Coordinates of C-alpha atoms in Angstrom, one line a residue:
M1 CA -11.4 34.4 -8.1
K2 CA -9.8 30.9 -8.2
R3 CA -10.6 28.9 -11.4
P4 CA -11.8 25.3 -11.0
L5 CA -8.7 23.8 -12.8
E6 CA -6.1 26.0 -11.0
P7 CA -3.6 24.1 -8.9
S8 CA -4.4 24.4 -5.1
A9 CA -3.6 22.9 -1.7
E10 CA -7.3 22.1 -1.3
A11 CA -7.1 19.8 -4.4
R12 CA -4.1 18.1 -2.9
G13 CA -6.0 17.5 0.3
R14 CA -8.9 15.8 -1.5
V15 CA -6.4 13.5 -3.3
V16 CA -4.8 12.5 0.1
G17 CA -8.3 11.8 1.5
I18 CA -9.5 9.5 -1.2
T19 CA -6.0 7.7 -1.3
D20 CA -6.3 6.7 2.4
G21 CA -9.8 5.5 1.8
V22 CA -8.9 3.3 -1.1
F23 CA -5.9 1.8 0.7
A24 CA -8.1 1.0 3.7
I25 CA -10.6 -0.8 1.5
A26 CA -7.9 -2.8 -0.3
L27 CA -6.3 -3.8 2.9
T28 CA -9.7 -5.1 4.2
L29 CA -10.5 -7.0 1.0
I30 CA -7.3 -9.0 0.8
V31 CA -7.8 -10.5 4.3
L32 CA -11.5 -11.3 3.5
E33 CA -10.2 -13.9 1.0
I34 CA -8.8 -16.0 3.9
R35 CA -12.0 -17.8 5.0
V36 CA -12.4 -20.0 8.1
P37 CA -12.8 -23.7 7.2
A38 CA -16.4 -24.8 7.0
H39 CA -17.5 -26.3 10.3
E40 CA -19.3 -29.2 8.7
A41 CA -16.1 -30.3 7.0
V42 CA -14.1 -30.6 10.2
H43 CA -14.7 -33.4 12.7
S44 CA -11.4 -33.7 14.5
E45 CA -8.2 -31.8 15.5
A46 CA -6.4 -33.4 12.6
E47 CA -8.9 -32.3 10.1
L48 CA -8.9 -28.8 11.4
L49 CA -5.1 -28.7 11.3
S50 CA -5.2 -30.0 7.7
A51 CA -7.8 -27.4 6.7
I52 CA -5.7 -24.6 8.2
A53 CA -2.6 -25.9 6.4
A54 CA -4.6 -25.9 3.1
L55 CA -4.9 -22.1 3.6
A56 CA -1.1 -21.6 3.4
P57 CA -1.2 -20.2 -0.1
R58 CA -3.7 -17.6 0.9
F59 CA -1.7 -16.6 4.0
L60 CA 1.4 -16.3 1.7
T61 CA -0.3 -14.1 -0.8
Y62 CA -2.0 -12.1 2.0
A63 CA 1.5 -11.3 3.4
L64 CA 2.8 -10.5 -0.1
S65 CA -0.1 -8.1 -0.8
F66 CA -0.1 -6.5 2.7
L67 CA 3.6 -5.7 2.2
T68 CA 2.8 -4.4 -1.3
L69 CA 0.1 -2.1 -0.1
T70 CA 2.3 -1.0 2.8
I71 CA 5.2 -0.1 0.4
F72 CA 2.9 1.8 -1.9
W73 CA 1.1 3.6 0.9
F74 CA 4.4 4.8 2.4
G75 CA 5.5 5.8 -1.1
Q76 CA 2.4 7.7 -1.8
Q77 CA 2.4 9.4 1.6
A78 CA 6.1 10.4 1.0
Q79 CA 5.1 12.0 -2.3
H80 CA 2.1 13.7 -0.8
G81 CA 4.4 15.2 1.9
L82 CA 6.6 16.6 -0.9
I83 CA 3.8 18.0 -3.1
A84 CA 2.2 21.3 -2.1
R85 CA -0.5 21.6 -4.8
S86 CA -2.5 19.5 -7.2
D87 CA -4.6 20.1 -10.2
R88 CA -7.1 17.9 -12.2
R89 CA -4.4 16.2 -14.2
L90 CA -2.4 15.2 -11.2
A91 CA -5.6 14.1 -9.5
T92 CA -6.4 11.9 -12.6
L93 CA -3.0 10.3 -12.4
N94 CA -3.5 9.6 -8.8
L95 CA -6.9 8.0 -9.5
C96 CA -5.3 5.8 -12.1
F97 CA -2.8 4.7 -9.4
L98 CA -5.7 4.0 -7.0
A99 CA -7.5 2.0 -9.7
F100 CA -4.6 -0.5 -9.7
I101 CA -4.6 -0.5 -5.9
A102 CA -8.2 -1.5 -6.0
L103 CA -7.3 -4.2 -8.4
L104 CA -4.8 -5.8 -6.1
P105 CA -7.3 -7.9 -4.2
F106 CA -8.3 -9.6 -7.5
S107 CA -4.7 -10.3 -8.5
T108 CA -4.0 -11.6 -5.0
D109 CA -7.0 -13.9 -5.0
L110 CA -5.9 -15.2 -8.5
L111 CA -2.4 -15.8 -7.3
A112 CA -3.6 -17.7 -4.2
D113 CA -5.9 -20.0 -6.3
F114 CA -3.3 -20.6 -9.0
L115 CA 0.0 -20.3 -7.2
E116 CA 1.6 -23.0 -9.4
F117 CA 0.8 -21.2 -12.7
R118 CA 3.1 -18.7 -14.3
T119 CA 0.1 -16.7 -15.7
A120 CA -1.1 -15.9 -12.2
V121 CA 2.4 -14.7 -11.2
L122 CA 2.6 -12.5 -14.3
V123 CA -0.9 -11.0 -13.7
Y124 CA 0.2 -10.1 -10.2
W125 CA 3.5 -8.6 -11.5
L126 CA 1.6 -6.6 -14.2
N127 CA -0.5 -5.2 -11.3
L128 CA 2.8 -4.1 -9.6
L129 CA 4.1 -2.7 -12.8
M130 CA 1.1 -0.5 -13.4
L131 CA 1.2 0.7 -9.8
G132 CA 4.8 1.7 -10.3
A133 CA 4.2 3.3 -13.7
T134 CA 1.3 5.5 -12.4
L135 CA 3.2 6.4 -9.3
F136 CA 6.2 7.4 -11.4
A137 CA 3.9 9.4 -13.8
S138 CA 2.2 11.3 -11.0
W139 CA 5.6 12.2 -9.4
H140 CA 7.1 13.2 -12.8
Y141 CA 4.1 15.5 -13.6
A142 CA 4.2 17.1 -10.1
V143 CA 7.9 17.8 -10.5
K144 CA 7.6 19.2 -14.1
S145 CA 4.6 21.3 -13.1
G146 CA 6.3 23.0 -10.2
F147 CA 3.9 21.5 -7.6
L148 CA 6.6 20.5 -5.1
A149 CA 6.7 22.0 -1.7
E150 CA 9.3 24.7 -1.0
G151 CA 12.6 23.3 0.0
V152 CA 12.4 20.0 -1.8
D153 CA 15.8 19.7 -3.4
A154 CA 17.1 17.9 -6.5
E155 CA 18.5 15.0 -4.4
T156 CA 15.2 14.3 -2.8
T157 CA 13.5 14.4 -6.2
R158 CA 16.0 11.8 -7.6
T159 CA 15.6 9.6 -4.5
V160 CA 11.9 9.3 -5.2
Y161 CA 12.5 8.4 -8.8
Q162 CA 15.2 5.9 -7.9
R163 CA 13.0 4.2 -5.3
I164 CA 10.2 3.5 -7.8
V165 CA 12.6 2.3 -10.6
K166 CA 14.7 0.0 -8.3
A167 CA 11.5 -1.6 -6.9
Q168 CA 10.2 -2.3 -10.4
I169 CA 13.6 -3.8 -11.5
L170 CA 13.5 -6.2 -8.5
W171 CA 9.9 -7.2 -9.1
A172 CA 10.7 -7.8 -12.8
I173 CA 13.5 -10.2 -11.7
G174 CA 11.0 -11.9 -9.5
A175 CA 8.5 -12.3 -12.3
A176 CA 11.3 -13.7 -14.5
L177 CA 12.0 -16.4 -11.9
S178 CA 8.5 -17.8 -12.6
L179 CA 10.1 -19.3 -15.7
I180 CA 12.0 -21.6 -13.3
S181 CA 9.3 -21.9 -10.6
P182 CA 6.2 -19.8 -9.8
L183 CA 6.7 -20.5 -6.1
L184 CA 10.3 -19.4 -6.3
S185 CA 9.1 -16.2 -8.0
V186 CA 6.6 -15.5 -5.3
G187 CA 9.2 -16.2 -2.6
F188 CA 11.7 -13.8 -4.1
I189 CA 9.1 -11.1 -4.4
L190 CA 8.1 -11.6 -0.8
V191 CA 11.7 -11.3 0.4
V192 CA 12.1 -8.1 -1.7
Q193 CA 8.9 -6.7 -0.2
L194 CA 10.2 -7.4 3.3
I195 CA 13.6 -5.8 2.7
Y196 CA 12.1 -2.9 0.8
A197 CA 9.4 -2.1 3.4
T198 CA 12.0 -2.1 6.1
A199 CA 14.4 0.1 4.1
L200 CA 11.6 2.5 3.1
R201 CA 10.6 3.1 6.7
G202 CA 14.1 3.2 8.0
S203 CA 15.7 5.6 5.6
L204 CA 13.6 7.2 2.9
L205 CA 10.7 8.4 5.1
R206 CA 13.1 9.9 7.6
K207 CA 14.7 11.9 4.8
V208 CA 11.7 13.1 2.9
I209 CA 9.0 13.6 5.5
G210 CA 11.0 14.2 8.6

């Protein structure tokens, strides 16, 4: 008879299910922060264009966070495709990761409202840092516990580690640029997200999940 804490494919399936649900909610919440201008405040085409232009910081941070969620969703899906079993400890690590995914709408909203402040950029970067740290920890635990699927080689294991670490280094550089200009920092992180999302889809996913 299987014990409740024994690693199993069923436990992995539950983790995958809740992961997709949390990502779906986070993706919905970040777009809800872009609100249509109040009708009573707009009386002409010029005022409407001005009101839409005023939303530019929110569109910028929406794009930034949409790419962030895309990158981490692809990364998490790649890991799930390589992990055959899960136990309560691995599930807990995944829940910690999802806690920081759920926090991303807050850090996105803060950044949109205070785009010119370094503190807002640093809070957003700390959110990214904790996402990377928990994703790294869950992968490390799965590797050390022998939960990987049959046929996953050492090169693939290293590729996953390197992907997480490289992204964190680039985001740290972006955060450091806030000392020069918060807007420059956000722009750099956005470019990194665009490049990284494209590279992740184009190379890593083909390699690790077919």
